[in-house]
Short mmCIF file of N, CA and C in Angstrom, two decimals:
data_model
loop_
_atom_site.label_atom_id
_atom_site.label_comp_id
_atom_site.label_asym_id
_atom_site.label_seq_id
_atom_site.Cartn_x
_atom_site.Cartn_y
_atom_site.Cartn_z
N HIS F 19 18.48 5.97 12.07
CA HIS F 19 17.90 4.63 11.99
C HIS F 19 16.40 4.76 11.79
N VAL F 20 15.87 4.07 10.79
CA VAL F 20 14.45 4.14 10.47
C VAL F 20 13.71 3.02 11.17
N GLN F 21 12.61 3.36 11.81
CA GLN F 21 11.74 2.37 12.42
C GLN F 21 10.41 2.34 11.70
N LEU F 22 9.89 1.12 11.48
CA LEU F 22 8.65 0.93 10.73
C LEU F 22 7.69 0.08 11.55
N VAL F 23 6.45 0.50 11.64
CA VAL F 23 5.44 -0.24 12.39
C VAL F 23 4.20 -0.42 11.51
N GLU F 24 3.89 -1.68 11.19
CA GLU F 24 2.73 -1.98 10.36
C GLU F 24 1.47 -2.16 11.21
N SER F 25 0.34 -1.92 10.59
CA SER F 25 -0.95 -2.18 11.22
C SER F 25 -1.99 -2.39 10.13
N GLY F 26 -3.16 -2.90 10.53
CA GLY F 26 -4.26 -3.02 9.58
C GLY F 26 -4.53 -4.42 9.08
N GLY F 27 -3.70 -5.38 9.46
CA GLY F 27 -3.95 -6.75 9.03
C GLY F 27 -5.17 -7.32 9.72
N GLY F 28 -5.58 -8.50 9.26
CA GLY F 28 -6.74 -9.14 9.86
C GLY F 28 -7.24 -10.27 8.98
N SER F 29 -8.43 -10.75 9.31
CA SER F 29 -9.06 -11.82 8.55
C SER F 29 -10.21 -11.26 7.74
N VAL F 30 -10.33 -11.70 6.51
CA VAL F 30 -11.36 -11.20 5.61
C VAL F 30 -11.78 -12.31 4.67
N GLN F 31 -12.99 -12.26 4.19
CA GLN F 31 -13.45 -13.24 3.21
C GLN F 31 -12.96 -12.87 1.82
N ALA F 32 -12.85 -13.87 0.98
CA ALA F 32 -12.44 -13.66 -0.40
C ALA F 32 -13.35 -12.63 -1.06
N GLY F 33 -12.72 -11.72 -1.80
CA GLY F 33 -13.44 -10.63 -2.43
C GLY F 33 -13.48 -9.37 -1.60
N GLY F 34 -13.08 -9.47 -0.34
CA GLY F 34 -13.10 -8.32 0.54
C GLY F 34 -11.88 -7.43 0.38
N SER F 35 -11.81 -6.43 1.27
CA SER F 35 -10.73 -5.44 1.21
C SER F 35 -10.11 -5.23 2.57
N LEU F 36 -8.85 -4.83 2.56
CA LEU F 36 -8.13 -4.40 3.76
C LEU F 36 -7.20 -3.28 3.36
N ARG F 37 -6.88 -2.41 4.32
CA ARG F 37 -5.87 -1.38 4.09
C ARG F 37 -4.80 -1.51 5.15
N LEU F 38 -3.59 -1.75 4.72
CA LEU F 38 -2.45 -1.82 5.62
C LEU F 38 -1.80 -0.44 5.73
N SER F 39 -1.28 -0.16 6.91
CA SER F 39 -0.55 1.08 7.15
C SER F 39 0.83 0.75 7.70
N CYS F 40 1.78 1.62 7.42
CA CYS F 40 3.14 1.48 7.92
C CYS F 40 3.62 2.86 8.35
N ALA F 41 3.74 3.04 9.66
CA ALA F 41 4.19 4.32 10.20
C ALA F 41 5.71 4.33 10.29
N ALA F 42 6.33 5.34 9.70
CA ALA F 42 7.78 5.45 9.71
C ALA F 42 8.23 6.52 10.69
N SER F 43 9.35 6.26 11.35
CA SER F 43 9.97 7.25 12.22
C SER F 43 11.48 7.17 12.05
N GLY F 44 12.16 8.25 12.41
CA GLY F 44 13.61 8.29 12.28
C GLY F 44 14.09 8.87 10.97
N SER F 45 13.18 9.03 10.03
CA SER F 45 13.51 9.65 8.76
C SER F 45 12.22 10.08 8.10
N ALA F 46 12.30 11.15 7.33
CA ALA F 46 11.11 11.61 6.63
C ALA F 46 10.74 10.64 5.52
N ALA F 47 9.46 10.28 5.46
CA ALA F 47 9.00 9.36 4.42
C ALA F 47 9.27 9.91 3.03
N SER F 48 9.30 11.23 2.92
CA SER F 48 9.52 11.85 1.61
C SER F 48 10.91 11.54 1.06
N SER F 49 11.82 11.10 1.93
CA SER F 49 13.18 10.80 1.49
C SER F 49 13.44 9.30 1.40
N LEU F 50 12.40 8.51 1.52
CA LEU F 50 12.53 7.06 1.53
C LEU F 50 11.86 6.40 0.33
N TYR F 51 12.54 5.42 -0.22
CA TYR F 51 11.92 4.49 -1.16
C TYR F 51 11.28 3.40 -0.28
N MET F 52 10.04 3.04 -0.56
CA MET F 52 9.33 2.14 0.34
C MET F 52 8.60 1.06 -0.44
N ALA F 53 8.35 -0.05 0.24
CA ALA F 53 7.73 -1.18 -0.45
C ALA F 53 7.00 -2.06 0.55
N TRP F 54 6.11 -2.87 0.03
CA TRP F 54 5.43 -3.91 0.79
C TRP F 54 5.89 -5.27 0.28
N PHE F 55 6.16 -6.15 1.22
CA PHE F 55 6.53 -7.53 0.91
C PHE F 55 5.56 -8.45 1.64
N ARG F 56 5.53 -9.70 1.23
CA ARG F 56 4.73 -10.69 1.95
C ARG F 56 5.45 -12.03 1.92
N GLN F 57 5.14 -12.82 2.95
CA GLN F 57 5.72 -14.15 3.04
C GLN F 57 4.68 -15.10 3.63
N ALA F 58 4.35 -16.11 2.85
CA ALA F 58 3.44 -17.16 3.30
C ALA F 58 4.27 -18.32 3.82
N PRO F 59 3.73 -19.13 4.72
CA PRO F 59 4.47 -20.27 5.25
C PRO F 59 4.99 -21.17 4.14
N GLY F 60 6.29 -21.49 4.20
CA GLY F 60 6.89 -22.36 3.20
C GLY F 60 7.30 -21.66 1.92
N ASN F 61 6.99 -20.37 1.82
CA ASN F 61 7.34 -19.61 0.61
C ASN F 61 8.43 -18.58 0.91
N GLU F 62 9.10 -18.15 -0.14
CA GLU F 62 10.07 -17.07 0.01
C GLU F 62 9.33 -15.74 0.12
N ARG F 63 9.99 -14.79 0.73
CA ARG F 63 9.42 -13.45 0.80
C ARG F 63 9.42 -12.84 -0.60
N GLU F 64 8.32 -12.21 -0.97
CA GLU F 64 8.21 -11.62 -2.30
C GLU F 64 7.78 -10.16 -2.21
N GLY F 65 8.32 -9.38 -3.12
CA GLY F 65 7.92 -7.98 -3.21
C GLY F 65 6.54 -7.88 -3.82
N VAL F 66 5.68 -7.07 -3.22
CA VAL F 66 4.31 -6.93 -3.65
C VAL F 66 4.08 -5.60 -4.35
N ALA F 67 4.53 -4.52 -3.73
CA ALA F 67 4.31 -3.19 -4.28
C ALA F 67 5.42 -2.26 -3.83
N TYR F 68 5.73 -1.29 -4.68
CA TYR F 68 6.87 -0.40 -4.45
C TYR F 68 6.47 1.02 -4.82
N ILE F 69 6.96 1.99 -4.04
CA ILE F 69 6.72 3.38 -4.38
C ILE F 69 8.03 4.15 -4.26
N ALA F 70 8.35 4.88 -5.31
CA ALA F 70 9.58 5.66 -5.33
C ALA F 70 9.36 7.03 -4.70
N ILE F 71 10.45 7.74 -4.50
CA ILE F 71 10.37 9.09 -3.91
C ILE F 71 9.54 10.02 -4.81
N ASN F 72 9.62 9.81 -6.12
CA ASN F 72 8.87 10.67 -7.04
C ASN F 72 7.43 10.21 -7.24
N GLY F 73 7.02 9.17 -6.50
CA GLY F 73 5.65 8.68 -6.58
C GLY F 73 5.42 7.57 -7.57
N GLY F 74 6.43 7.23 -8.35
CA GLY F 74 6.30 6.12 -9.26
C GLY F 74 6.06 4.83 -8.51
N THR F 75 5.28 3.92 -9.10
CA THR F 75 4.92 2.68 -8.42
C THR F 75 5.19 1.46 -9.31
N ASP F 76 5.28 0.32 -8.67
CA ASP F 76 5.43 -0.95 -9.37
C ASP F 76 4.76 -2.02 -8.53
N TYR F 77 4.22 -3.04 -9.21
CA TYR F 77 3.51 -4.11 -8.52
C TYR F 77 3.93 -5.45 -9.09
N THR F 78 3.91 -6.47 -8.26
CA THR F 78 4.09 -7.80 -8.78
C THR F 78 2.82 -8.17 -9.56
N TYR F 79 2.98 -9.05 -10.57
CA TYR F 79 1.89 -9.29 -11.51
C TYR F 79 0.63 -9.82 -10.83
N SER F 80 0.79 -10.58 -9.74
CA SER F 80 -0.36 -11.23 -9.12
C SER F 80 -1.28 -10.27 -8.38
N VAL F 81 -0.81 -9.05 -8.11
CA VAL F 81 -1.65 -8.08 -7.38
C VAL F 81 -1.97 -6.85 -8.21
N ALA F 82 -1.36 -6.71 -9.37
CA ALA F 82 -1.60 -5.54 -10.21
C ALA F 82 -3.08 -5.43 -10.54
N GLY F 83 -3.64 -4.23 -10.35
CA GLY F 83 -5.05 -4.01 -10.59
C GLY F 83 -5.93 -4.27 -9.38
N ARG F 84 -5.38 -4.91 -8.36
CA ARG F 84 -6.15 -5.18 -7.13
C ARG F 84 -5.60 -4.42 -5.93
N PHE F 85 -4.29 -4.22 -5.89
CA PHE F 85 -3.64 -3.53 -4.77
C PHE F 85 -3.18 -2.15 -5.23
N THR F 86 -3.19 -1.21 -4.29
CA THR F 86 -2.70 0.14 -4.56
C THR F 86 -1.80 0.59 -3.44
N ILE F 87 -0.57 0.96 -3.77
CA ILE F 87 0.37 1.49 -2.77
C ILE F 87 0.34 3.00 -2.83
N SER F 88 0.41 3.63 -1.66
CA SER F 88 0.43 5.09 -1.60
C SER F 88 1.20 5.51 -0.36
N LYS F 89 1.56 6.78 -0.33
CA LYS F 89 2.35 7.29 0.79
C LYS F 89 1.88 8.70 1.13
N ASP F 90 1.67 8.95 2.41
CA ASP F 90 1.31 10.28 2.90
C ASP F 90 2.54 10.84 3.59
N ASN F 91 3.27 11.69 2.90
CA ASN F 91 4.52 12.21 3.48
C ASN F 91 4.26 13.08 4.72
N ALA F 92 3.14 13.75 4.75
CA ALA F 92 2.83 14.59 5.91
C ALA F 92 2.62 13.76 7.17
N LYS F 93 2.10 12.55 6.99
CA LYS F 93 1.87 11.65 8.12
C LYS F 93 2.99 10.63 8.28
N ASN F 94 3.98 10.69 7.38
CA ASN F 94 5.08 9.71 7.43
C ASN F 94 4.57 8.28 7.41
N THR F 95 3.57 8.03 6.59
CA THR F 95 2.91 6.74 6.59
C THR F 95 2.76 6.19 5.18
N LEU F 96 3.03 4.90 5.05
CA LEU F 96 2.86 4.15 3.81
C LEU F 96 1.59 3.32 3.92
N TYR F 97 0.88 3.17 2.81
CA TYR F 97 -0.37 2.40 2.81
C TYR F 97 -0.34 1.34 1.71
N LEU F 98 -1.14 0.30 1.93
CA LEU F 98 -1.41 -0.67 0.88
C LEU F 98 -2.90 -0.98 0.92
N GLN F 99 -3.62 -0.49 -0.08
CA GLN F 99 -5.04 -0.79 -0.21
C GLN F 99 -5.16 -2.08 -0.99
N MET F 100 -5.79 -3.07 -0.37
CA MET F 100 -5.92 -4.38 -0.99
C MET F 100 -7.39 -4.68 -1.25
N ASP F 101 -7.75 -4.78 -2.49
CA ASP F 101 -9.13 -5.08 -2.89
C ASP F 101 -9.20 -6.42 -3.60
N SER F 102 -10.41 -6.96 -3.70
CA SER F 102 -10.63 -8.25 -4.39
C SER F 102 -9.66 -9.31 -3.87
N LEU F 103 -9.56 -9.39 -2.57
CA LEU F 103 -8.60 -10.30 -1.96
C LEU F 103 -8.93 -11.76 -2.27
N LYS F 104 -7.87 -12.55 -2.40
CA LYS F 104 -7.97 -13.97 -2.71
C LYS F 104 -7.30 -14.77 -1.61
N PRO F 105 -7.69 -16.03 -1.44
CA PRO F 105 -7.03 -16.85 -0.41
C PRO F 105 -5.51 -16.90 -0.59
N GLU F 106 -5.05 -16.85 -1.82
CA GLU F 106 -3.60 -16.89 -2.06
C GLU F 106 -2.88 -15.60 -1.64
N ASP F 107 -3.62 -14.59 -1.24
CA ASP F 107 -3.01 -13.38 -0.70
C ASP F 107 -2.68 -13.54 0.79
N THR F 108 -3.09 -14.64 1.38
CA THR F 108 -2.83 -14.89 2.79
C THR F 108 -1.32 -14.96 3.04
N ALA F 109 -0.83 -14.13 3.96
CA ALA F 109 0.60 -14.06 4.25
C ALA F 109 0.84 -13.07 5.36
N MET F 110 2.07 -13.06 5.85
CA MET F 110 2.53 -11.97 6.70
C MET F 110 3.03 -10.87 5.78
N TYR F 111 2.55 -9.67 5.98
CA TYR F 111 2.92 -8.54 5.14
C TYR F 111 3.89 -7.63 5.90
N TYR F 112 4.97 -7.26 5.21
CA TYR F 112 6.02 -6.44 5.80
C TYR F 112 6.19 -5.15 5.02
N CYS F 113 6.48 -4.10 5.74
CA CYS F 113 6.85 -2.82 5.17
C CYS F 113 8.38 -2.71 5.16
N ALA F 114 8.94 -2.15 4.10
CA ALA F 114 10.38 -1.98 3.99
C ALA F 114 10.69 -0.59 3.46
N ALA F 115 11.88 -0.07 3.84
CA ALA F 115 12.26 1.27 3.42
C ALA F 115 13.77 1.39 3.31
N ASP F 116 14.20 2.34 2.51
CA ASP F 116 15.63 2.62 2.38
C ASP F 116 15.80 3.96 1.68
N GLN F 117 16.99 4.54 1.84
CA GLN F 117 17.30 5.76 1.12
C GLN F 117 17.73 5.46 -0.32
N TRP F 118 17.91 4.18 -0.63
CA TRP F 118 18.25 3.75 -1.98
C TRP F 118 17.06 3.00 -2.59
N ALA F 119 16.99 3.02 -3.90
CA ALA F 119 15.87 2.40 -4.61
C ALA F 119 16.18 0.94 -4.91
N PHE F 120 15.38 0.04 -4.37
CA PHE F 120 15.55 -1.38 -4.63
C PHE F 120 14.33 -1.99 -5.32
N GLY F 121 13.34 -1.18 -5.62
CA GLY F 121 12.17 -1.70 -6.30
C GLY F 121 11.52 -2.83 -5.52
N LEU F 122 11.23 -3.95 -6.20
CA LEU F 122 10.63 -5.11 -5.53
C LEU F 122 11.68 -6.10 -5.04
N GLY F 123 12.95 -5.72 -5.13
CA GLY F 123 14.01 -6.56 -4.57
C GLY F 123 14.06 -6.41 -3.07
N ASN F 124 14.65 -7.36 -2.36
CA ASN F 124 14.55 -7.36 -0.90
C ASN F 124 15.81 -6.88 -0.20
N ALA F 125 16.56 -5.97 -0.80
CA ALA F 125 17.80 -5.49 -0.21
C ALA F 125 17.61 -4.32 0.75
N TYR F 126 16.38 -4.00 1.07
CA TYR F 126 16.11 -2.87 1.96
C TYR F 126 16.78 -3.08 3.31
N ARG F 127 17.24 -1.98 3.91
CA ARG F 127 17.89 -2.07 5.22
C ARG F 127 16.89 -2.06 6.37
N TYR F 128 15.75 -1.44 6.17
CA TYR F 128 14.82 -1.24 7.27
C TYR F 128 13.53 -2.01 7.02
N TRP F 129 13.10 -2.75 8.03
CA TRP F 129 11.93 -3.60 7.92
C TRP F 129 11.05 -3.47 9.16
N GLY F 130 9.74 -3.59 8.96
CA GLY F 130 8.83 -3.66 10.09
C GLY F 130 8.71 -5.09 10.57
N GLN F 131 7.88 -5.27 11.60
CA GLN F 131 7.71 -6.59 12.22
C GLN F 131 6.66 -7.43 11.51
N GLY F 132 5.85 -6.81 10.70
CA GLY F 132 4.86 -7.55 9.93
C GLY F 132 3.47 -7.49 10.52
N THR F 133 2.49 -7.69 9.66
CA THR F 133 1.09 -7.77 10.06
C THR F 133 0.44 -8.89 9.23
N GLN F 134 -0.33 -9.74 9.92
CA GLN F 134 -0.88 -10.94 9.27
C GLN F 134 -2.16 -10.60 8.51
N VAL F 135 -2.23 -11.11 7.29
CA VAL F 135 -3.45 -11.01 6.48
C VAL F 135 -3.90 -12.43 6.16
N THR F 136 -5.15 -12.73 6.50
CA THR F 136 -5.71 -14.05 6.24
C THR F 136 -6.99 -13.89 5.43
N VAL F 137 -7.04 -14.56 4.27
CA VAL F 137 -8.21 -14.49 3.38
C VAL F 137 -8.80 -15.89 3.26
N SER F 138 -10.07 -16.01 3.58
CA SER F 138 -10.70 -17.34 3.55
C SER F 138 -11.88 -17.37 2.59
#
């Protein structure tokens, strides 16, 4: 069973940056497909960024060029570097993982509890 714990959320002004972290346990990160999702009040949860086992990445169009997903297999940790933040990036951000590749789809079996990002 994989456990995921996010950290790094907070409040920031528009144009600022934040880095989210997701610590994984119960399975080696090197064997997991992982992704970041977000959900704003009243909206559906959406896939933001995805990283495959081979390091390939994908981003939703609204964050491409501003967000960067990365993974440190030695630390079993997933990251999301968020730059040029906009008020519309405000949401609860979730880390997700699975041994199967789901890309930006939300079929992942393992989810963290979320970390709030607020951009004003």
